[in-house]
mmCIF file with all atom_site columns, C-alpha atoms in Angstrom:
data_model
loop_
_atom_site.group_PDB
_atom_site.id
_atom_site.type_symbol
_atom_site.label_atom_id
_atom_site.label_alt_id
_atom_site.label_comp_id
_atom_site.label_asym_id
_atom_site.label_entity_id
_atom_site.label_seq_id
_atom_site.pdbx_PDB_ins_code
_atom_site.Cartn_x
_atom_site.Cartn_y
_atom_site.Cartn_z
_atom_site.occupancy
_atom_site.B_iso_or_equiv
_atom_site.pdbx_formal_charge
_atom_site.auth_seq_id
_atom_site.auth_comp_id
_atom_site.auth_asym_id
_atom_site.auth_atom_id
_atom_site.pdbx_PDB_model_num
ATOM 1   C CA . MET D 1 1   ? -28.553 -3.417  41.576  1.00 0.00 ? 1   MET D CA 1
ATOM 2   C CA . PRO D 1 2   ? -27.334 -1.031  40.297  1.00 0.00 ? 2   PRO D CA 1
ATOM 3   C CA . GLU D 1 3   ? -25.640 -2.293  37.072  1.00 0.00 ? 3   GLU D CA 1
ATOM 4   C CA . THR D 1 4   ? -21.483 -2.714  36.929  1.00 0.00 ? 4   THR D CA 1
ATOM 5   C CA . ASP D 1 5   ? -18.483 -2.444  34.436  1.00 0.00 ? 5   ASP D CA 1
ATOM 6   C CA . THR D 1 6   ? -18.306 -6.480  33.879  1.00 0.00 ? 6   THR D CA 1
ATOM 7   C CA . ILE D 1 7   ? -14.824 -5.103  33.069  1.00 0.00 ? 7   ILE D CA 1
ATOM 8   C CA . PRO D 1 8   ? -11.695 -4.570  35.519  1.00 0.00 ? 8   PRO D CA 1
ATOM 9   C CA . THR D 1 9   ? -10.310 -1.925  35.346  1.00 0.00 ? 9   THR D CA 1
ATOM 10  C CA . ARG D 1 10  ? -6.617  -3.690  35.146  1.00 0.00 ? 10  ARG D CA 1
ATOM 11  C CA . PRO D 1 11  ? -7.393  -7.209  34.174  1.00 0.00 ? 11  PRO D CA 1
ATOM 12  C CA . ASP D 1 12  ? -4.335  -9.380  36.169  1.00 0.00 ? 12  ASP D CA 1
ATOM 13  C CA . ILE D 1 13  ? -2.015  -10.255 33.555  1.00 0.00 ? 13  ILE D CA 1
ATOM 14  C CA . ASN D 1 14  ? -0.447  -13.603 35.887  1.00 0.00 ? 14  ASN D CA 1
ATOM 15  C CA . SER D 1 15  ? -4.272  -15.333 35.043  1.00 0.00 ? 15  SER D CA 1
ATOM 16  C CA . SER D 1 16  ? -3.350  -17.415 32.734  1.00 0.00 ? 16  SER D CA 1
ATOM 17  C CA . SER D 1 17  ? -7.389  -18.290 31.960  1.00 0.00 ? 17  SER D CA 1
ATOM 18  C CA . TYR D 1 18  ? -6.789  -14.385 30.775  1.00 0.00 ? 18  TYR D CA 1
ATOM 19  C CA . VAL D 1 19  ? -3.250  -14.360 28.875  1.00 0.00 ? 19  VAL D CA 1
ATOM 20  C CA . THR D 1 20  ? -4.645  -17.652 27.651  1.00 0.00 ? 20  THR D CA 1
ATOM 21  C CA . ALA D 1 21  ? -7.510  -16.453 25.684  1.00 0.00 ? 21  ALA D CA 1
ATOM 22  C CA . MET D 1 22  ? -5.754  -12.828 24.521  1.00 0.00 ? 22  MET D CA 1
ATOM 23  C CA . SER D 1 23  ? -2.763  -15.278 23.592  1.00 0.00 ? 23  SER D CA 1
ATOM 24  C CA . HIS D 1 24  ? -5.350  -17.093 20.814  1.00 0.00 ? 24  HIS D CA 1
ATOM 25  C CA . PHE D 1 25  ? -7.224  -14.011 20.095  1.00 0.00 ? 25  PHE D CA 1
ATOM 26  C CA . TYR D 1 26  ? -3.590  -12.174 18.987  1.00 0.00 ? 26  TYR D CA 1
ATOM 27  C CA . ARG D 1 27  ? -2.500  -15.438 16.882  1.00 0.00 ? 27  ARG D CA 1
ATOM 28  C CA . GLY D 1 28  ? -6.290  -15.522 15.321  1.00 0.00 ? 28  GLY D CA 1
ATOM 29  C CA . GLU D 1 29  ? -5.728  -11.997 14.310  1.00 0.00 ? 29  GLU D CA 1
ATOM 30  C CA . LEU D 1 30  ? -2.219  -12.088 13.531  1.00 0.00 ? 30  LEU D CA 1
ATOM 31  C CA . SER D 1 31  ? -3.350  -15.403 11.104  1.00 0.00 ? 31  SER D CA 1
ATOM 32  C CA . ARG D 1 32  ? -5.744  -12.933 9.445   1.00 0.00 ? 32  ARG D CA 1
ATOM 33  C CA . ILE D 1 33  ? -4.046  -10.174 8.625   1.00 0.00 ? 33  ILE D CA 1
ATOM 34  C CA . MET D 1 34  ? -1.187  -12.563 7.122   1.00 0.00 ? 34  MET D CA 1
ATOM 35  C CA . VAL D 1 35  ? -3.917  -14.131 4.509   1.00 0.00 ? 35  VAL D CA 1
ATOM 36  C CA . TRP D 1 36  ? -4.009  -9.718  3.534   1.00 0.00 ? 36  TRP D CA 1
ATOM 37  C CA . ARG D 1 37  ? -0.886  -9.226  3.263   1.00 0.00 ? 37  ARG D CA 1
ATOM 38  C CA . GLN D 1 38  ? -0.282  -12.326 0.734   1.00 0.00 ? 38  GLN D CA 1
ATOM 39  C CA . ARG D 1 39  ? -3.716  -10.630 -1.256  1.00 0.00 ? 39  ARG D CA 1
ATOM 40  C CA . LEU D 1 40  ? -1.220  -7.855  -1.076  1.00 0.00 ? 40  LEU D CA 1
ATOM 41  C CA . ASP D 1 41  ? 1.662   -9.316  -3.135  1.00 0.00 ? 41  ASP D CA 1
ATOM 42  C CA . VAL D 1 42  ? -0.639  -10.991 -5.269  1.00 0.00 ? 42  VAL D CA 1
ATOM 43  C CA . THR D 1 43  ? -2.251  -7.430  -7.340  1.00 0.00 ? 43  THR D CA 1
ATOM 44  C CA . THR D 1 44  ? 1.458   -6.418  -7.265  1.00 0.00 ? 44  THR D CA 1
ATOM 45  C CA . THR D 1 45  ? 2.794   -9.528  -8.780  1.00 0.00 ? 45  THR D CA 1
ATOM 46  C CA . TRP D 1 46  ? -0.209  -9.476  -11.285 1.00 0.00 ? 46  TRP D CA 1
ATOM 47  C CA . ALA D 1 47  ? 1.162   -5.904  -12.259 1.00 0.00 ? 47  ALA D CA 1
ATOM 48  C CA . ILE D 1 48  ? 4.750   -6.320  -12.348 1.00 0.00 ? 48  ILE D CA 1
ATOM 49  C CA . THR D 1 49  ? 3.401   -9.240  -14.862 1.00 0.00 ? 49  THR D CA 1
ATOM 50  C CA . CYS D 1 50  ? 0.825   -7.093  -16.926 1.00 0.00 ? 50  CYS D CA 1
ATOM 51  C CA . THR D 1 51  ? 4.175   -5.577  -16.946 1.00 0.00 ? 51  THR D CA 1
ATOM 52  C CA . THR D 1 52  ? 7.434   -6.509  -17.947 1.00 0.00 ? 52  THR D CA 1
ATOM 53  C CA . THR D 1 53  ? 4.863   -8.569  -20.936 1.00 0.00 ? 53  THR D CA 1
ATOM 54  C CA . LEU D 1 54  ? 3.461   -5.504  -23.028 1.00 0.00 ? 54  LEU D CA 1
ATOM 55  C CA . ILE D 1 55  ? 7.547   -4.418  -22.355 1.00 0.00 ? 55  ILE D CA 1
ATOM 56  C CA . THR D 1 56  ? 8.524   -7.528  -24.190 1.00 0.00 ? 56  THR D CA 1
ATOM 57  C CA . VAL D 1 57  ? 5.703   -7.547  -26.788 1.00 0.00 ? 57  VAL D CA 1
ATOM 58  C CA . ALA D 1 58  ? 5.840   -4.208  -27.864 1.00 0.00 ? 58  ALA D CA 1
ATOM 59  C CA . PHE D 1 59  ? 9.633   -3.859  -28.017 1.00 0.00 ? 59  PHE D CA 1
ATOM 60  C CA . SER D 1 60  ? 9.315   -7.669  -29.952 1.00 0.00 ? 60  SER D CA 1
ATOM 61  C CA . VAL D 1 61  ? 7.329   -5.907  -32.570 1.00 0.00 ? 61  VAL D CA 1
ATOM 62  C CA . PRO D 1 62  ? 8.275   -3.117  -33.720 1.00 0.00 ? 62  PRO D CA 1
ATOM 63  C CA . ALA D 1 63  ? 5.359   -1.948  -35.911 1.00 0.00 ? 63  ALA D CA 1
ATOM 64  C CA . LEU D 1 64  ? 3.274   -1.487  -32.648 1.00 0.00 ? 64  LEU D CA 1
ATOM 65  C CA . PRO D 1 65  ? 2.749   1.747   -31.936 1.00 0.00 ? 65  PRO D CA 1
ATOM 66  C CA . HIS D 1 66  ? 3.210   2.917   -28.548 1.00 0.00 ? 66  HIS D CA 1
ATOM 67  C CA . ILE D 1 67  ? 0.300   3.906   -27.199 1.00 0.00 ? 67  ILE D CA 1
ATOM 68  C CA . ILE D 1 68  ? 0.113   0.414   -26.278 1.00 0.00 ? 68  ILE D CA 1
ATOM 69  C CA . PHE D 1 69  ? 1.814   1.737   -22.898 1.00 0.00 ? 69  PHE D CA 1
ATOM 70  C CA . PHE D 1 70  ? -1.558  3.743   -22.154 1.00 0.00 ? 70  PHE D CA 1
ATOM 71  C CA . PHE D 1 71  ? -2.972  0.924   -21.277 1.00 0.00 ? 71  PHE D CA 1
ATOM 72  C CA . ASN D 1 72  ? -0.280  -0.238  -18.805 1.00 0.00 ? 72  ASN D CA 1
ATOM 73  C CA . ILE D 1 73  ? -0.788  2.312   -17.353 1.00 0.00 ? 73  ILE D CA 1
ATOM 74  C CA . ALA D 1 74  ? -4.220  2.501   -16.895 1.00 0.00 ? 74  ALA D CA 1
ATOM 75  C CA . ILE D 1 75  ? -3.858  -2.133  -16.190 1.00 0.00 ? 75  ILE D CA 1
ATOM 76  C CA . VAL D 1 76  ? -2.212  -0.538  -13.021 1.00 0.00 ? 76  VAL D CA 1
ATOM 77  C CA . PHE D 1 77  ? -3.652  1.994   -12.538 1.00 0.00 ? 77  PHE D CA 1
ATOM 78  C CA . MET D 1 78  ? -6.099  -0.653  -12.135 1.00 0.00 ? 78  MET D CA 1
ATOM 79  C CA . MET D 1 79  ? -3.962  -2.539  -10.146 1.00 0.00 ? 79  MET D CA 1
ATOM 80  C CA . LEU D 1 80  ? -3.418  -0.329  -7.168  1.00 0.00 ? 80  LEU D CA 1
ATOM 81  C CA . TRP D 1 81  ? -7.255  0.434   -7.151  1.00 0.00 ? 81  TRP D CA 1
ATOM 82  C CA . ILE D 1 82  ? -7.783  -3.187  -5.947  1.00 0.00 ? 82  ILE D CA 1
ATOM 83  C CA . GLU D 1 83  ? -4.771  -3.462  -3.897  1.00 0.00 ? 83  GLU D CA 1
ATOM 84  C CA . ALA D 1 84  ? -5.851  -0.003  -1.910  1.00 0.00 ? 84  ALA D CA 1
ATOM 85  C CA . ARG D 1 85  ? -9.129  -1.683  -0.916  1.00 0.00 ? 85  ARG D CA 1
ATOM 86  C CA . ARG D 1 86  ? -7.818  -5.087  0.406   1.00 0.00 ? 86  ARG D CA 1
ATOM 87  C CA . TYR D 1 87  ? -5.056  -2.573  1.880   1.00 0.00 ? 87  TYR D CA 1
ATOM 88  C CA . ARG D 1 88  ? -7.368  -0.578  3.765   1.00 0.00 ? 88  ARG D CA 1
ATOM 89  C CA . PHE D 1 89  ? -8.568  -4.760  5.022   1.00 0.00 ? 89  PHE D CA 1
ATOM 90  C CA . TYR D 1 90  ? -5.340  -5.669  6.337   1.00 0.00 ? 90  TYR D CA 1
ATOM 91  C CA . ASP D 1 91  ? -4.799  -2.027  7.916   1.00 0.00 ? 91  ASP D CA 1
ATOM 92  C CA . ALA D 1 92  ? -7.710  -2.971  9.863   1.00 0.00 ? 92  ALA D CA 1
ATOM 93  C CA . PHE D 1 93  ? -7.509  -5.854  11.058  1.00 0.00 ? 93  PHE D CA 1
ATOM 94  C CA . ARG D 1 94  ? -3.716  -4.540  11.366  1.00 0.00 ? 94  ARG D CA 1
ATOM 95  C CA . ALA D 1 95  ? -4.931  -1.906  14.058  1.00 0.00 ? 95  ALA D CA 1
ATOM 96  C CA . ARG D 1 96  ? -5.578  -5.207  16.343  1.00 0.00 ? 96  ARG D CA 1
ATOM 97  C CA . VAL D 1 97  ? -2.260  -6.614  16.588  1.00 0.00 ? 97  VAL D CA 1
ATOM 98  C CA . ARG D 1 98  ? -0.941  -3.012  17.495  1.00 0.00 ? 98  ARG D CA 1
ATOM 99  C CA . MET D 1 99  ? -3.516  -2.609  19.984  1.00 0.00 ? 99  MET D CA 1
ATOM 100 C CA . LEU D 1 100 ? -2.846  -6.015  21.014  1.00 0.00 ? 100 LEU D CA 1
ATOM 101 C CA . GLU D 1 101 ? 0.783   -6.100  21.064  1.00 0.00 ? 101 GLU D CA 1
ATOM 102 C CA . ALA D 1 102 ? 0.796   -2.417  22.436  1.00 0.00 ? 102 ALA D CA 1
ATOM 103 C CA . HIS D 1 103 ? -1.802  -2.474  25.389  1.00 0.00 ? 103 HIS D CA 1
ATOM 104 C CA . PHE D 1 104 ? -0.777  -6.729  25.948  1.00 0.00 ? 104 PHE D CA 1
ATOM 105 C CA . LEU D 1 105 ? 2.521   -8.398  25.473  1.00 0.00 ? 105 LEU D CA 1
ATOM 106 C CA . VAL D 1 106 ? 3.988   -4.884  26.444  1.00 0.00 ? 106 VAL D CA 1
ATOM 107 C CA . PRO D 1 107 ? 2.776   -4.977  29.515  1.00 0.00 ? 107 PRO D CA 1
ATOM 108 C CA . LEU D 1 108 ? 3.222   -8.567  29.876  1.00 0.00 ? 108 LEU D CA 1
ATOM 109 C CA . LEU D 1 109 ? 6.925   -7.947  29.498  1.00 0.00 ? 109 LEU D CA 1
ATOM 110 C CA . LEU D 1 110 ? 7.767   -5.802  31.132  1.00 0.00 ? 110 LEU D CA 1
ATOM 111 C CA . GLN D 1 111 ? 5.357   -7.279  34.280  1.00 0.00 ? 111 GLN D CA 1
ATOM 112 C CA . ASN D 1 112 ? 3.950   -3.595  35.090  1.00 0.00 ? 112 ASN D CA 1
ATOM 113 C CA . GLN D 1 113 ? 0.210   -3.507  34.809  1.00 0.00 ? 113 GLN D CA 1
ATOM 114 C CA . ARG D 1 114 ? -0.252  0.085   35.356  1.00 0.00 ? 114 ARG D CA 1
ATOM 115 C CA . MET D 1 115 ? 0.369   -0.400  31.492  1.00 0.00 ? 115 MET D CA 1
ATOM 116 C CA . LEU D 1 116 ? -3.022  -1.531  31.558  1.00 0.00 ? 116 LEU D CA 1
ATOM 117 C CA . GLU D 1 117 ? -4.825  1.189   32.123  1.00 0.00 ? 117 GLU D CA 1
ATOM 118 C CA . GLY D 1 118 ? -6.623  2.881   28.933  1.00 0.00 ? 118 GLY D CA 1
ATOM 119 C CA . ASP D 1 119 ? -9.876  2.521   27.145  1.00 0.00 ? 119 ASP D CA 1
ATOM 120 C CA . TRP D 1 120 ? -8.349  0.296   24.707  1.00 0.00 ? 120 TRP D CA 1
ATOM 121 C CA . ARG D 1 121 ? -9.476  -2.738  25.524  1.00 0.00 ? 121 ARG D CA 1
ATOM 122 C CA . LYS D 1 122 ? -13.638 -1.240  24.983  1.00 0.00 ? 122 LYS D CA 1
ATOM 123 C CA . LEU D 1 123 ? -11.966 -0.214  22.067  1.00 0.00 ? 123 LEU D CA 1
ATOM 124 C CA . VAL D 1 124 ? -10.589 -3.201  20.087  1.00 0.00 ? 124 VAL D CA 1
ATOM 125 C CA . CYS D 1 125 ? -14.922 -4.507  21.469  1.00 0.00 ? 125 CYS D CA 1
ATOM 126 C CA . GLU D 1 126 ? -16.280 -2.013  19.682  1.00 0.00 ? 126 GLU D CA 1
ATOM 127 C CA . ASP D 1 127 ? -14.148 -2.829  16.822  1.00 0.00 ? 127 ASP D CA 1
ATOM 128 C CA . LEU D 1 128 ? -14.958 -6.937  17.229  1.00 0.00 ? 128 LEU D CA 1
ATOM 129 C CA . ILE D 1 129 ? -18.399 -5.852  17.276  1.00 0.00 ? 129 ILE D CA 1
ATOM 130 C CA . LEU D 1 130 ? -18.360 -3.198  14.046  1.00 0.00 ? 130 LEU D CA 1
ATOM 131 C CA . PRO D 1 131 ? -15.296 -3.231  12.065  1.00 0.00 ? 131 PRO D CA 1
ATOM 132 C CA . SER D 1 132 ? -14.105 -0.353  10.278  1.00 0.00 ? 132 SER D CA 1
ATOM 133 C CA . PHE D 1 133 ? -11.288 0.838   8.754   1.00 0.00 ? 133 PHE D CA 1
ATOM 134 C CA . LYS D 1 134 ? -8.758  3.007   10.744  1.00 0.00 ? 134 LYS D CA 1
ATOM 135 C CA . ILE D 1 135 ? -7.052  4.975   6.642   1.00 0.00 ? 135 ILE D CA 1
ATOM 136 C CA . SER D 1 136 ? -8.936  6.209   3.483   1.00 0.00 ? 136 SER D CA 1
ATOM 137 C CA . VAL D 1 137 ? -8.757  5.013   0.680   1.00 0.00 ? 137 VAL D CA 1
ATOM 138 C CA . VAL D 1 138 ? -6.569  8.405   -0.872  1.00 0.00 ? 138 VAL D CA 1
ATOM 139 C CA . GLU D 1 139 ? -4.400  7.381   1.532   1.00 0.00 ? 139 GLU D CA 1
ATOM 140 C CA . ALA D 1 140 ? -3.920  3.766   1.363   1.00 0.00 ? 140 ALA D CA 1
ATOM 141 C CA . VAL D 1 141 ? -3.778  3.758   -2.541  1.00 0.00 ? 141 VAL D CA 1
ATOM 142 C CA . GLY D 1 142 ? -1.038  6.802   -1.847  1.00 0.00 ? 142 GLY D CA 1
ATOM 143 C CA . ARG D 1 143 ? 0.771   4.111   1.070   1.00 0.00 ? 143 ARG D CA 1
ATOM 144 C CA . ARG D 1 144 ? 0.441   1.750   -1.851  1.00 0.00 ? 144 ARG D CA 1
ATOM 145 C CA . MET D 1 145 ? 1.834   4.126   -4.688  1.00 0.00 ? 145 MET D CA 1
ATOM 146 C CA . LYS D 1 146 ? 4.258   5.360   -2.346  1.00 0.00 ? 146 LYS D CA 1
ATOM 147 C CA . ARG D 1 147 ? 6.299   1.117   -2.030  1.00 0.00 ? 147 ARG D CA 1
ATOM 148 C CA . ASN D 1 148 ? 5.263   0.370   -4.790  1.00 0.00 ? 148 ASN D CA 1
ATOM 149 C CA . TYR D 1 149 ? 3.986   1.448   -8.021  1.00 0.00 ? 149 TYR D CA 1
ATOM 150 C CA . VAL D 1 150 ? 5.845   4.955   -8.625  1.00 0.00 ? 150 VAL D CA 1
ATOM 151 C CA . PHE D 1 151 ? 8.152   2.321   -9.077  1.00 0.00 ? 151 PHE D CA 1
ATOM 152 C CA . LEU D 1 152 ? 6.539   0.306   -11.698 1.00 0.00 ? 152 LEU D CA 1
ATOM 153 C CA . PHE D 1 153 ? 5.269   3.960   -13.516 1.00 0.00 ? 153 PHE D CA 1
ATOM 154 C CA . GLY D 1 154 ? 8.393   5.314   -13.301 1.00 0.00 ? 154 GLY D CA 1
ATOM 155 C CA . ILE D 1 155 ? 9.624   1.484   -15.831 1.00 0.00 ? 155 ILE D CA 1
ATOM 156 C CA . ILE D 1 156 ? 6.975   2.380   -18.112 1.00 0.00 ? 156 ILE D CA 1
ATOM 157 C CA . LEU D 1 157 ? 8.104   6.097   -18.931 1.00 0.00 ? 157 LEU D CA 1
ATOM 158 C CA . VAL D 1 158 ? 11.239  4.819   -19.316 1.00 0.00 ? 158 VAL D CA 1
ATOM 159 C CA . ALA D 1 159 ? 10.027  1.725   -21.835 1.00 0.00 ? 159 ALA D CA 1
ATOM 160 C CA . TRP D 1 160 ? 7.926   3.726   -23.585 1.00 0.00 ? 160 TRP D CA 1
ATOM 161 C CA . LEU D 1 161 ? 10.365  6.826   -24.254 1.00 0.00 ? 161 LEU D CA 1
ATOM 162 C CA . THR D 1 162 ? 12.673  3.814   -25.243 1.00 0.00 ? 162 THR D CA 1
ATOM 163 C CA . LYS D 1 163 ? 10.328  2.313   -27.507 1.00 0.00 ? 163 LYS D CA 1
ATOM 164 C CA . ILE D 1 164 ? 9.762   6.038   -30.135 1.00 0.00 ? 164 ILE D CA 1
ATOM 165 C CA . PHE D 1 165 ? 13.372  6.411   -29.824 1.00 0.00 ? 165 PHE D CA 1
ATOM 166 C CA . ILE D 1 166 ? 14.728  2.647   -31.386 1.00 0.00 ? 166 ILE D CA 1
ATOM 167 C CA . HIS D 1 167 ? 11.177  2.257   -33.361 1.00 0.00 ? 167 HIS D CA 1
ATOM 168 C CA . ALA D 1 168 ? 10.063  5.965   -34.826 1.00 0.00 ? 168 ALA D CA 1
ATOM 169 C CA . GLU D 1 169 ? 10.211  6.213   -38.176 1.00 0.00 ? 169 GLU D CA 1
ATOM 170 C CA . PRO D 1 170 ? 11.851  8.217   -39.430 1.00 0.00 ? 170 PRO D CA 1
ATOM 171 C CA . LYS D 1 171 ? 14.533  8.816   -36.129 1.00 0.00 ? 171 LYS D CA 1
ATOM 172 C CA . VAL D 1 172 ? 14.305  10.413  -33.442 1.00 0.00 ? 172 VAL D CA 1
ATOM 173 C CA . LYS D 1 173 ? 17.435  13.151  -34.027 1.00 0.00 ? 173 LYS D CA 1
ATOM 174 C CA . SER D 1 174 ? 15.822  17.070  -32.462 1.00 0.00 ? 174 SER D CA 1
ATOM 175 C CA . PHE D 1 175 ? 13.181  16.919  -30.072 1.00 0.00 ? 175 PHE D CA 1
ATOM 176 C CA . GLY D 1 176 ? 10.854  18.228  -33.253 1.00 0.00 ? 176 GLY D CA 1
ATOM 177 C CA . ASP D 1 177 ? 11.465  14.860  -34.219 1.00 0.00 ? 177 ASP D CA 1
ATOM 178 C CA . PHE D 1 178 ? 10.173  13.347  -30.590 1.00 0.00 ? 178 PHE D CA 1
ATOM 179 C CA . TYR D 1 179 ? 7.145   15.348  -30.221 1.00 0.00 ? 179 TYR D CA 1
ATOM 180 C CA . ARG D 1 180 ? 6.069   14.348  -34.034 1.00 0.00 ? 180 ARG D CA 1
ATOM 181 C CA . ALA D 1 181 ? 7.090   10.829  -33.081 1.00 0.00 ? 181 ALA D CA 1
ATOM 182 C CA . LEU D 1 182 ? 4.421   11.075  -30.599 1.00 0.00 ? 182 LEU D CA 1
ATOM 183 C CA . GLY D 1 183 ? 1.358   11.343  -32.554 1.00 0.00 ? 183 GLY D CA 1
ATOM 184 C CA . VAL D 1 184 ? -0.025  7.854   -33.725 1.00 0.00 ? 184 VAL D CA 1
ATOM 185 C CA . ALA D 1 185 ? -2.982  7.091   -35.871 1.00 0.00 ? 185 ALA D CA 1
ATOM 186 C CA . HIS D 1 186 ? -6.154  9.726   -35.214 1.00 0.00 ? 186 HIS D CA 1
ATOM 187 C CA . PHE D 1 187 ? -3.552  10.416  -32.027 1.00 0.00 ? 187 PHE D CA 1
ATOM 188 C CA . PRO D 1 188 ? -2.571  13.878  -32.409 1.00 0.00 ? 188 PRO D CA 1
ATOM 189 C CA . ALA D 1 189 ? 0.857   14.708  -31.697 1.00 0.00 ? 189 ALA D CA 1
ATOM 190 C CA . TRP D 1 190 ? 0.301   17.350  -28.649 1.00 0.00 ? 190 TRP D CA 1
ATOM 191 C CA . LEU D 1 191 ? -3.334  14.733  -27.688 1.00 0.00 ? 191 LEU D CA 1
ATOM 192 C CA . VAL D 1 192 ? -0.870  12.353  -26.715 1.00 0.00 ? 192 VAL D CA 1
ATOM 193 C CA . ALA D 1 193 ? 1.230   15.583  -25.049 1.00 0.00 ? 193 ALA D CA 1
ATOM 194 C CA . THR D 1 194 ? -0.797  16.375  -22.669 1.00 0.00 ? 194 THR D CA 1
ATOM 195 C CA . LEU D 1 195 ? -2.121  13.058  -21.565 1.00 0.00 ? 195 LEU D CA 1
ATOM 196 C CA . LEU D 1 196 ? 1.291   11.890  -20.666 1.00 0.00 ? 196 LEU D CA 1
ATOM 197 C CA . THR D 1 197 ? 2.020   14.817  -19.043 1.00 0.00 ? 197 THR D CA 1
ATOM 198 C CA . LEU D 1 198 ? -0.837  15.220  -16.892 1.00 0.00 ? 198 LEU D CA 1
ATOM 199 C CA . THR D 1 199 ? -0.605  11.352  -16.104 1.00 0.00 ? 199 THR D CA 1
ATOM 200 C CA . TYR D 1 200 ? 2.788   11.294  -14.872 1.00 0.00 ? 200 TYR D CA 1
ATOM 201 C CA . GLY D 1 201 ? 2.054   15.058  -13.241 1.00 0.00 ? 201 GLY D CA 1
ATOM 202 C CA . GLY D 1 202 ? -0.093  14.115  -11.227 1.00 0.00 ? 202 GLY D CA 1
ATOM 203 C CA . ILE D 1 203 ? 1.381   10.464  -10.060 1.00 0.00 ? 203 ILE D CA 1
ATOM 204 C CA . ILE D 1 204 ? 4.711   12.754  -9.010  1.00 0.00 ? 204 ILE D CA 1
ATOM 205 C CA . TRP D 1 205 ? 2.256   14.852  -7.272  1.00 0.00 ? 205 TRP D CA 1
ATOM 206 C CA . PHE D 1 206 ? 0.080   12.901  -5.295  1.00 0.00 ? 206 PHE D CA 1
ATOM 207 C CA . THR D 1 207 ? 3.394   10.727  -4.647  1.00 0.00 ? 207 THR D CA 1
ATOM 208 C CA . VAL D 1 208 ? 4.375   13.557  -3.182  1.00 0.00 ? 208 VAL D CA 1
ATOM 209 C CA . TYR D 1 209 ? 1.993   14.582  -0.723  1.00 0.00 ? 209 TYR D CA 1
ATOM 210 C CA . VAL D 1 210 ? 1.790   12.282  0.222   1.00 0.00 ? 210 VAL D CA 1
ATOM 211 C CA . ALA D 1 211 ? 4.923   11.158  1.596   1.00 0.00 ? 211 ALA D CA 1
ATOM 212 C CA . ARG D 1 212 ? 4.654   14.670  2.843   1.00 0.00 ? 212 ARG D CA 1
ATOM 213 C CA . ASN D 1 213 ? 1.445   14.190  4.527   1.00 0.00 ? 213 ASN D CA 1
ATOM 214 C CA . THR D 1 214 ? 0.870   10.682  6.330   1.00 0.00 ? 214 THR D CA 1
ATOM 215 C CA . SER D 1 215 ? 2.911   8.558   8.819   1.00 0.00 ? 215 SER D CA 1
ATOM 216 C CA . GLY D 1 216 ? 4.191   5.244   7.438   1.00 0.00 ? 216 GLY D CA 1
ATOM 217 C CA . GLU D 1 217 ? 3.489   1.459   9.245   1.00 0.00 ? 217 GLU D CA 1
ATOM 218 C CA . VAL D 1 218 ? 7.041   1.019   10.607  1.00 0.00 ? 218 VAL D CA 1
ATOM 219 C CA . ASN D 1 219 ? 9.513   3.774   11.240  1.00 0.00 ? 219 ASN D CA 1
ATOM 220 C CA . GLU D 1 220 ? 13.303  4.037   9.630   1.00 0.00 ? 220 GLU D CA 1
ATOM 221 C CA . PHE D 1 221 ? 14.709  4.115   12.968  1.00 0.00 ? 221 PHE D CA 1
ATOM 222 C CA . GLY D 1 222 ? 13.979  2.236   16.083  1.00 0.00 ? 222 GLY D CA 1
ATOM 223 C CA . GLY D 1 223 ? 15.063  5.229   19.337  1.00 0.00 ? 223 GLY D CA 1
ATOM 224 C CA . SER D 1 224 ? 17.642  1.652   20.105  1.00 0.00 ? 224 SER D CA 1
ATOM 225 C CA . ARG D 1 225 ? 18.949  0.787   16.154  1.00 0.00 ? 225 ARG D CA 1
ATOM 226 C CA . PRO D 1 226 ? 22.121  1.056   17.769  1.00 0.00 ? 226 PRO D CA 1
ATOM 227 C CA . LEU D 1 227 ? 21.051  -2.417  20.817  1.00 0.00 ? 227 LEU D CA 1
ATOM 228 C CA . TRP D 1 228 ? 19.527  -4.426  17.069  1.00 0.00 ? 228 TRP D CA 1
ATOM 229 C CA . ARG D 1 229 ? 23.133  -5.211  15.430  1.00 0.00 ? 229 ARG D CA 1
ATOM 230 C CA . ILE D 1 230 ? 22.925  -8.231  16.412  1.00 0.00 ? 230 ILE D CA 1
#
């Protein structure tokens, strides 16, 4: 007997067993991505808590050198890396949910069985057997940077400059005074200025690059936006 494909080309959307099975599958995948979404919020909360704590300590102790904000940047970068890794898992399972929404829920709502054509069921089965990431590490870092962490790095920079102007000895009255105030202990001013410029120059370039070359999770404006003003 010749082998035949056990999966029909067009499943019957009116079959109660098919609809029930797919509905439970969709609910399970949806709950899974919600768990990963909560984990993303946890790392963002850690980064914000660390930043606010270090800023409070830096301004409460005038003798504390402003170089402490380098440690703040390092910690936030570590949180960004952890969150990007979690985001890749979130996006992998989110892709399944979007596949089900586009190819199962939409034909079910429109009662249009022709929209069930394609290899989407085969792709979902392959991903269930061998799960895979859908975006690279660079794109994951870029998305989280663009959405959340670029604002944290901006706040750290403002706090850093404010710390120098308020607590520098002697007081900053010119650009030369500001440049000399960058130097701390065994760290000369030119080294601190170079590291600061390279760090924030890289952050700005990376954020702009990601914003121009990657797509977001959701479109800013839908095709029928006025209809949603309920």
